[in-house]
CSV table of C-alpha atoms in Angstrom, one decimal:
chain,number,residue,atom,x,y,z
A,1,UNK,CA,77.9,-5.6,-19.4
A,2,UNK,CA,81.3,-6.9,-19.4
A,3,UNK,CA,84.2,-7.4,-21.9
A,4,UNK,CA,86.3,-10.4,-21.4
A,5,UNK,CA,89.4,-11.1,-23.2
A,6,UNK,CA,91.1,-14.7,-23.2
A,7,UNK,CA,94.5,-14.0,-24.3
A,8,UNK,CA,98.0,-15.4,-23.8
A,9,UNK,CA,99.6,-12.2,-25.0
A,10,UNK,CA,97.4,-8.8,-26.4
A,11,UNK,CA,98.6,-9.7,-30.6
A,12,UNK,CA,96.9,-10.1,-33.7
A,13,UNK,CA,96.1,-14.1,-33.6
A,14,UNK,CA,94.4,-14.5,-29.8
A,15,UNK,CA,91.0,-15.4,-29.2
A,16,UNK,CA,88.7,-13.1,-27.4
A,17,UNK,CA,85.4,-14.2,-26.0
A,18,UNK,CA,83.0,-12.0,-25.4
A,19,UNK,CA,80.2,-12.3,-22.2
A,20,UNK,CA,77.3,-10.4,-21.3
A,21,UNK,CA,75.6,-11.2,-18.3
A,22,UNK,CA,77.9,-14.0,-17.4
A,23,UNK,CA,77.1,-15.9,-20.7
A,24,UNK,CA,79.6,-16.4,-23.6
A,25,UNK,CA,78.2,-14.0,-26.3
A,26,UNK,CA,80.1,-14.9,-29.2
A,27,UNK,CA,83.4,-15.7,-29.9
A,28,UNK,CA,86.2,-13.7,-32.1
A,29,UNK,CA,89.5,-15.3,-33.4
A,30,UNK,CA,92.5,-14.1,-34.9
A,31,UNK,CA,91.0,-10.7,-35.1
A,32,UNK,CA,92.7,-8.4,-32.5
A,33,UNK,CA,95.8,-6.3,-32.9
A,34,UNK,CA,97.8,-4.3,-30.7
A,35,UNK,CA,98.0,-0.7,-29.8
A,36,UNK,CA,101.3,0.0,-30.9
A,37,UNK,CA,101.1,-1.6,-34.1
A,38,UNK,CA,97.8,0.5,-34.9
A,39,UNK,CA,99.7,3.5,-33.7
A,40,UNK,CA,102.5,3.0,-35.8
A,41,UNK,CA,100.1,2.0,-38.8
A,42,UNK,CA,98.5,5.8,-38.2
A,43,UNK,CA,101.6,7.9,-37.1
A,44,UNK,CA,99.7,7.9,-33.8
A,45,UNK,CA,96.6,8.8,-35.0
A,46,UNK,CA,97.7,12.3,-36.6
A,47,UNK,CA,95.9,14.8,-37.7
A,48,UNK,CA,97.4,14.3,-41.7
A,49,UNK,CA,95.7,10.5,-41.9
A,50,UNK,CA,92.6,11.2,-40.4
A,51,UNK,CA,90.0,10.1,-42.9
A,52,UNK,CA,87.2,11.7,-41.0
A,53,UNK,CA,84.7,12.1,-38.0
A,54,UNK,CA,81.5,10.0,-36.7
A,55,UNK,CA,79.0,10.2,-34.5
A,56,UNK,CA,81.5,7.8,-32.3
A,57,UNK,CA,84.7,9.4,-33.2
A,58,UNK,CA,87.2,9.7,-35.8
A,59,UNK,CA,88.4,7.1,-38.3
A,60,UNK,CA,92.1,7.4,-39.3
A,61,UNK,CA,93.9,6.0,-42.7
A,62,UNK,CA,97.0,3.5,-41.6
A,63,UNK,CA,99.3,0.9,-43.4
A,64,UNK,CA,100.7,-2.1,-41.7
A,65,UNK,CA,103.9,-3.0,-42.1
A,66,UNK,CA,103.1,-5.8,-44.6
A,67,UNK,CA,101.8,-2.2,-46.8
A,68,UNK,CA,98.1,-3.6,-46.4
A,69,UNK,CA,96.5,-0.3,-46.5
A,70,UNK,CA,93.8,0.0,-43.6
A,71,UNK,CA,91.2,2.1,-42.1
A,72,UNK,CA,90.9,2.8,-38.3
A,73,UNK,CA,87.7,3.4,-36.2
A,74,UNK,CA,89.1,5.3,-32.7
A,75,UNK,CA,85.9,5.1,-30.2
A,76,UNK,CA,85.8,8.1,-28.6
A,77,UNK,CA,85.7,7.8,-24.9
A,78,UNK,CA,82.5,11.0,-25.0
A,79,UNK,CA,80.8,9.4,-28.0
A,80,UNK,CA,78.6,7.4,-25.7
A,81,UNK,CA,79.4,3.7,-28.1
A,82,UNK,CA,80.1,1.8,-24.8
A,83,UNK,CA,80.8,-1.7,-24.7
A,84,UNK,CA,77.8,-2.9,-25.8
A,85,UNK,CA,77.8,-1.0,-29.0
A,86,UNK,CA,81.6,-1.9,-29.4
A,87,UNK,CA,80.8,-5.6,-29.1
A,88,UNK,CA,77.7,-5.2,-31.3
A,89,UNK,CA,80.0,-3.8,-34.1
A,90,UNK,CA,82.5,-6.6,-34.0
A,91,UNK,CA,80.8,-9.5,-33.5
A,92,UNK,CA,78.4,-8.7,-36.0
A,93,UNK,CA,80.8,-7.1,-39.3
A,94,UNK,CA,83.0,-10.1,-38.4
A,95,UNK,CA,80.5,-12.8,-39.0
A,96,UNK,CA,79.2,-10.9,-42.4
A,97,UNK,CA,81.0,-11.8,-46.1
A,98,UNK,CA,79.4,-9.4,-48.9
A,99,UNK,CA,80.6,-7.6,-51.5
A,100,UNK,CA,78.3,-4.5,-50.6
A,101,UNK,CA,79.6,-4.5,-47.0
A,102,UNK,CA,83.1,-3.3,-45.3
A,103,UNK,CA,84.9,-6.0,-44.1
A,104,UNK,CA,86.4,-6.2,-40.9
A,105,UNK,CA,89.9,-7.0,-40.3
A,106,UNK,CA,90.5,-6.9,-36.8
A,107,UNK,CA,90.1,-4.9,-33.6
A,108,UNK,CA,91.8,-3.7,-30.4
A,109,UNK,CA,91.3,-3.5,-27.0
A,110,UNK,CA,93.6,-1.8,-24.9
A,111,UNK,CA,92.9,0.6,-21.7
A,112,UNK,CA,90.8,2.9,-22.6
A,113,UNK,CA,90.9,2.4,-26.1
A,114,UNK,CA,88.4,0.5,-28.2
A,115,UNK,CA,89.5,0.7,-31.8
A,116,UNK,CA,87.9,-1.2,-35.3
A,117,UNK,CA,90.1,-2.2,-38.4
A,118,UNK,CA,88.8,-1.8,-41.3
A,119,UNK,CA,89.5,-2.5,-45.2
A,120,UNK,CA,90.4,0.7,-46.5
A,121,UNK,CA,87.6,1.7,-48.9
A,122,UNK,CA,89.5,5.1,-51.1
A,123,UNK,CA,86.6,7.0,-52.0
A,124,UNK,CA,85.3,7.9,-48.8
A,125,UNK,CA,81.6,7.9,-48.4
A,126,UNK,CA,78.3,8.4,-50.8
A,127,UNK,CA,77.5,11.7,-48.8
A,128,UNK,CA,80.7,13.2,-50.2
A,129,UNK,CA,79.5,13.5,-53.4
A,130,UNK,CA,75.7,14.0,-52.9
A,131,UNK,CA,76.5,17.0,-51.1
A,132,UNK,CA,79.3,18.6,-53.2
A,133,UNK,CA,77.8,20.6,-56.3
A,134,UNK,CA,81.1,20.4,-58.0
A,135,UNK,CA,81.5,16.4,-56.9
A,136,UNK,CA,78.1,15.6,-57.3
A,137,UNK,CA,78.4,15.4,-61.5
A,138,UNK,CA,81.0,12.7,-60.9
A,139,UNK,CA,77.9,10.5,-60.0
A,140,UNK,CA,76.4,9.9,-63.0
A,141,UNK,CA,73.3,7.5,-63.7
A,142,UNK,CA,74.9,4.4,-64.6
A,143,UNK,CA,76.9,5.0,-61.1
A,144,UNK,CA,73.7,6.0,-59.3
A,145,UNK,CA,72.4,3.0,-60.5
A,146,UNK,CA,74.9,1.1,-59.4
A,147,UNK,CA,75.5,2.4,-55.8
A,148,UNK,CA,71.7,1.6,-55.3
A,149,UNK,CA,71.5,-2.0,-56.6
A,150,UNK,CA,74.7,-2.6,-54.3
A,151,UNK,CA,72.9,-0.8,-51.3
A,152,UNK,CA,70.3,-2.9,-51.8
A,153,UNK,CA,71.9,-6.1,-52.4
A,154,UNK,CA,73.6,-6.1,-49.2
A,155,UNK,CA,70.4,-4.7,-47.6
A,156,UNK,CA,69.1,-7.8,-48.7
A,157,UNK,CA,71.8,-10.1,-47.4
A,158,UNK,CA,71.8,-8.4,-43.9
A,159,UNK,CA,68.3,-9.1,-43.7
A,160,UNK,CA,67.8,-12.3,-45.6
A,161,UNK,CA,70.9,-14.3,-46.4
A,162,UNK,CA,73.2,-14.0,-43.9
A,163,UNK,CA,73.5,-16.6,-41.0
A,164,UNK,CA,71.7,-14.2,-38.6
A,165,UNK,CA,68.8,-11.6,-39.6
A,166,UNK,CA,70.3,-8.2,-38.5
A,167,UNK,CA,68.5,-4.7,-38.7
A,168,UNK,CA,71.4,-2.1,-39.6
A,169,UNK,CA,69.2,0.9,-37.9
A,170,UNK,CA,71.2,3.8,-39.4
A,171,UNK,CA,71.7,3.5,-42.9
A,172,UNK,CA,72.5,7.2,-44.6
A,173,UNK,CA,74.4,8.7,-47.3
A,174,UNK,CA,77.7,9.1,-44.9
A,175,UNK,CA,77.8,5.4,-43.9
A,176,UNK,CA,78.2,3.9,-47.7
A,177,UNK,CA,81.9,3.9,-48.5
A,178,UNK,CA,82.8,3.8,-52.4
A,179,UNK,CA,85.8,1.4,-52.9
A,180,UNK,CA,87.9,2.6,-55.8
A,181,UNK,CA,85.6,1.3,-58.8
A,182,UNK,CA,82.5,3.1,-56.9
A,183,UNK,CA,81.2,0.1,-55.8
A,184,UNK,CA,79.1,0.7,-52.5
A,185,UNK,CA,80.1,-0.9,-49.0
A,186,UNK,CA,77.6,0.0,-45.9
A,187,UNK,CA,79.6,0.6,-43.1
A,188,UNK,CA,78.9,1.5,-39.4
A,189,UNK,CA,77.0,-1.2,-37.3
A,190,UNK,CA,77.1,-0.1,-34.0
A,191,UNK,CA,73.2,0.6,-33.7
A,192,UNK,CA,72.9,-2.7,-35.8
A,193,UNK,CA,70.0,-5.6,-33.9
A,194,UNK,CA,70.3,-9.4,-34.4
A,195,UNK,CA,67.2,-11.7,-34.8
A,196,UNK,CA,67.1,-15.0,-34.8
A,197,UNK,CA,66.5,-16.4,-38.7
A,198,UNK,CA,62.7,-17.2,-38.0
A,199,UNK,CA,62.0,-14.0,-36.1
A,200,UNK,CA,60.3,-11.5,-37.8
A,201,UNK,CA,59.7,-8.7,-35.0
């Protein structure tokens, strides 16, 4: 499995293609960004803007020098997301529009580093409050409500509407961000499988 990136220069607007086993995957535009501007974004990924940890490492809070506010996904190297996984998450949060998912805003590539960009979603994640007796009463029913229609909404889309059919295969409490009206995003689609529209298993 192999990563192959058609650039001119590593910056924001390049194209980067994607192969696995010699064939082009899928192809990602305008997407990546370069180390030092995500470093800069994040102090250098410091300890004061980290937003939290995964199962495949820690994601960090940055702003861009335009003051977009944005979220970063740092891969660890020991989290055992390899390639595959990494290209898995990209190709398929780039291709999705919803409402009830994260969006994707870019990626980088770099050495040793695989990193994910992310829309900044302020209220961290649904398990944050589930978990928290004194939190917890912040979630009433009309917002319970409303975190599971938007669950299932994009549920729906990821396995209905959207251009591909794709199979999350780890939704939980801790990968449904809560933007700043409490509306639910799913997040975290690196165990995520594409089908093909008419295939059903």
């Amino acid at each position: 499995i192999g990563i192959c990136c058609i650039t001119n220069k590593v910056k924001k607007h390049d194209a980067v293609a994607f192969s696995h086993a010699g064939e082009d995957f899928t192809t990602v535009e305008s997407l990546q960004y370069d180390l030092a501007t995500l470093q800069s974004a994040t102090n250098n990924f410091s300890n004061e803007n980290k937003l939290g940890e995964g199962g495949f490492g820690g994601v960090y809070k940055g702003r861009l020098s335009d003051g977009l506010e944005i979220a970063v996904k740092r891969l660890s190297q020991s989290s055992g997301q390899g390639v595959q996984e990494f290209k898995n998450e990209v190709v398929v949060v780039a291709m999705l529009q919803h409402r009830n998912l994260v969006r994707l805003l870019g990626f980088c590539l770099a050495g040793e580093e695989k990193l994910l960009v992310y829309e900044y979603v302020p209220n961290k994640s649904l398990d944050y409050f589930l978990f928290d007796s004194e939190k917890r009463v912040k979630l009433d029913w009309a917002k319970r409500y409303k975190i599971i229609v938007g669950v299932a909404r994009g549920m729906l889309y990821l396995h209905q509407d959207s251009r591909l059919r794709i199979i999350h295969r780890d939704l939980k409490a801790s990968n449904v961000l809560l933007d700043a009206d409490m509306n639910p995003k799913i997040s975290d689609f690196g165990m995520a499988r594409i089908f093909g529209v008419d295939q059903t298993q």
